[in-house]
Amino acid sequence: MFSINEKLVDIKYRIKERERLNSLILSIEAQKRELEHKQDELFRQLRKEEIDVEKLEGLSFTNLFHKIKGDKNDRLYDERKEALAAKLKYDEACLEINNLSKEIEGLRGKISG
């Protein structure tokens, strides 16, 4: 049987562990908020790059200008590369946010368990 002292030690440990987990959750939530802000910026950058590609592919002044200048294919290649890089960064941010959300849920589960 557990003595009262052993029970008190166990309760104190659980309280400290709960405080540690709550502190960790707060830290991860702050990281997640920062990353969500970055995700918004990355989305705007991605959309800008996609629009640049659309301008070169569609009927636009930009398309006509680069066609006459003779560098349309090079410019289109560069814009597609930039759009792909922006998409990769955006997708990485989305994945990281998802991972942080799962980590928070896991920690909350430990607290409630």
Coordinates of C-alpha atoms in Angstrom, one line a residue:
M1 CA 0.0 0.0 0.0
F2 CA 1.0 3.5 -0.7
S3 CA 1.7 5.7 2.3
I4 CA 0.4 9.2 2.5
N5 CA 3.9 10.6 1.8
E6 CA 4.2 8.4 -1.3
K7 CA 0.8 9.6 -2.5
L8 CA 1.8 13.2 -1.9
V9 CA 5.0 12.8 -3.8
D10 CA 3.1 11.2 -6.7
I11 CA 0.5 14.1 -6.7
K12 CA 3.3 16.7 -6.7
Y13 CA 5.0 14.9 -9.6
R14 CA 1.7 14.9 -11.5
I15 CA 1.1 18.5 -10.8
K16 CA 4.6 19.5 -12.0
E17 CA 4.2 17.3 -15.1
R18 CA 0.9 18.9 -15.9
E19 CA 2.4 22.4 -15.5
R20 CA 5.3 21.3 -17.8
L21 CA 3.0 20.0 -20.5
N22 CA 0.8 23.1 -20.3
S23 CA 3.9 25.3 -20.7
L24 CA 5.0 23.2 -23.7
I25 CA 1.5 23.5 -25.2
L26 CA 1.7 27.3 -24.9
S27 CA 5.1 27.3 -26.5
I28 CA 4.0 25.1 -29.4
E29 CA 0.8 27.2 -29.9
A30 CA 3.0 30.3 -30.2
Q31 CA 5.1 28.6 -32.8
K32 CA 2.0 27.6 -34.7
R33 CA 0.6 31.1 -34.7
E34 CA 3.9 32.4 -36.1
L35 CA 3.9 29.7 -38.7
E36 CA 0.3 30.5 -39.7
H37 CA 1.3 34.1 -40.2
K38 CA 4.2 32.9 -42.4
Q39 CA 1.8 30.6 -44.2
D40 CA -0.4 33.6 -45.2
E41 CA 2.6 35.4 -46.5
L42 CA 3.7 32.3 -48.5
F43 CA 0.2 31.9 -49.9
R44 CA 0.3 35.5 -51.2
Q45 CA 3.7 34.9 -52.7
L46 CA 2.5 31.7 -54.3
R47 CA -0.5 33.4 -55.8
K48 CA 1.7 36.2 -57.2
E49 CA 4.0 33.7 -58.9
E50 CA 1.0 31.8 -60.3
I51 CA -0.3 35.1 -61.7
D52 CA 3.0 35.8 -63.3
V53 CA 2.9 32.4 -65.0
E54 CA -0.6 33.0 -66.2
K55 CA 0.3 36.3 -67.7
L56 CA 3.1 34.7 -69.7
E57 CA 0.9 31.8 -70.8
G58 CA -2.2 33.8 -71.6
L59 CA -3.1 36.7 -73.8
S60 CA -1.5 39.7 -72.0
F61 CA 0.8 42.5 -72.6
T62 CA 3.5 40.7 -70.6
N63 CA 3.2 37.7 -72.9
L64 CA 3.4 39.9 -76.0
F65 CA 6.3 41.9 -74.7
H66 CA 8.4 38.8 -73.9
K67 CA 7.4 37.1 -77.2
I68 CA 8.6 40.2 -79.1
K69 CA 11.7 40.4 -77.0
G70 CA 12.4 36.7 -77.7
D71 CA 12.9 35.6 -74.1
K72 CA 9.4 34.3 -73.5
N73 CA 10.4 30.6 -73.0
D74 CA 13.3 31.5 -70.7
R75 CA 11.1 33.9 -68.7
L76 CA 8.2 31.3 -68.5
Y77 CA 10.7 28.7 -67.3
D78 CA 11.9 31.1 -64.6
E79 CA 8.4 32.0 -63.5
R80 CA 7.3 28.4 -63.3
K81 CA 10.4 27.6 -61.3
E82 CA 9.6 30.4 -58.9
A83 CA 6.0 29.3 -58.6
L84 CA 7.1 25.7 -57.9
A85 CA 9.5 26.9 -55.2
A86 CA 6.8 29.1 -53.6
K87 CA 4.4 26.1 -53.7
L88 CA 7.0 23.9 -52.0
K89 CA 7.5 26.4 -49.2
Y90 CA 3.8 26.9 -48.7
D91 CA 3.2 23.1 -48.6
E92 CA 6.0 22.7 -46.1
A93 CA 4.4 25.4 -43.8
C94 CA 1.0 23.6 -44.1
L95 CA 2.6 20.3 -43.1
E96 CA 4.4 21.8 -40.2
I97 CA 1.2 23.5 -38.9
N98 CA -0.6 20.1 -39.2
N99 CA 2.3 18.4 -37.3
L100 CA 2.2 21.1 -34.5
S101 CA -1.6 20.7 -34.2
K102 CA -1.2 16.9 -33.8
E103 CA 1.5 17.5 -31.2
I104 CA -0.7 19.9 -29.2
E105 CA -3.6 17.3 -29.4
G106 CA -1.3 14.6 -28.1
L107 CA -0.1 16.7 -25.2
R108 CA -3.6 17.6 -24.3
G109 CA -4.5 13.9 -24.3
K110 CA -1.6 13.3 -21.9
I111 CA -2.9 16.0 -19.6
S112 CA -6.5 14.7 -19.6
G113 CA -5.3 11.1 -19.3

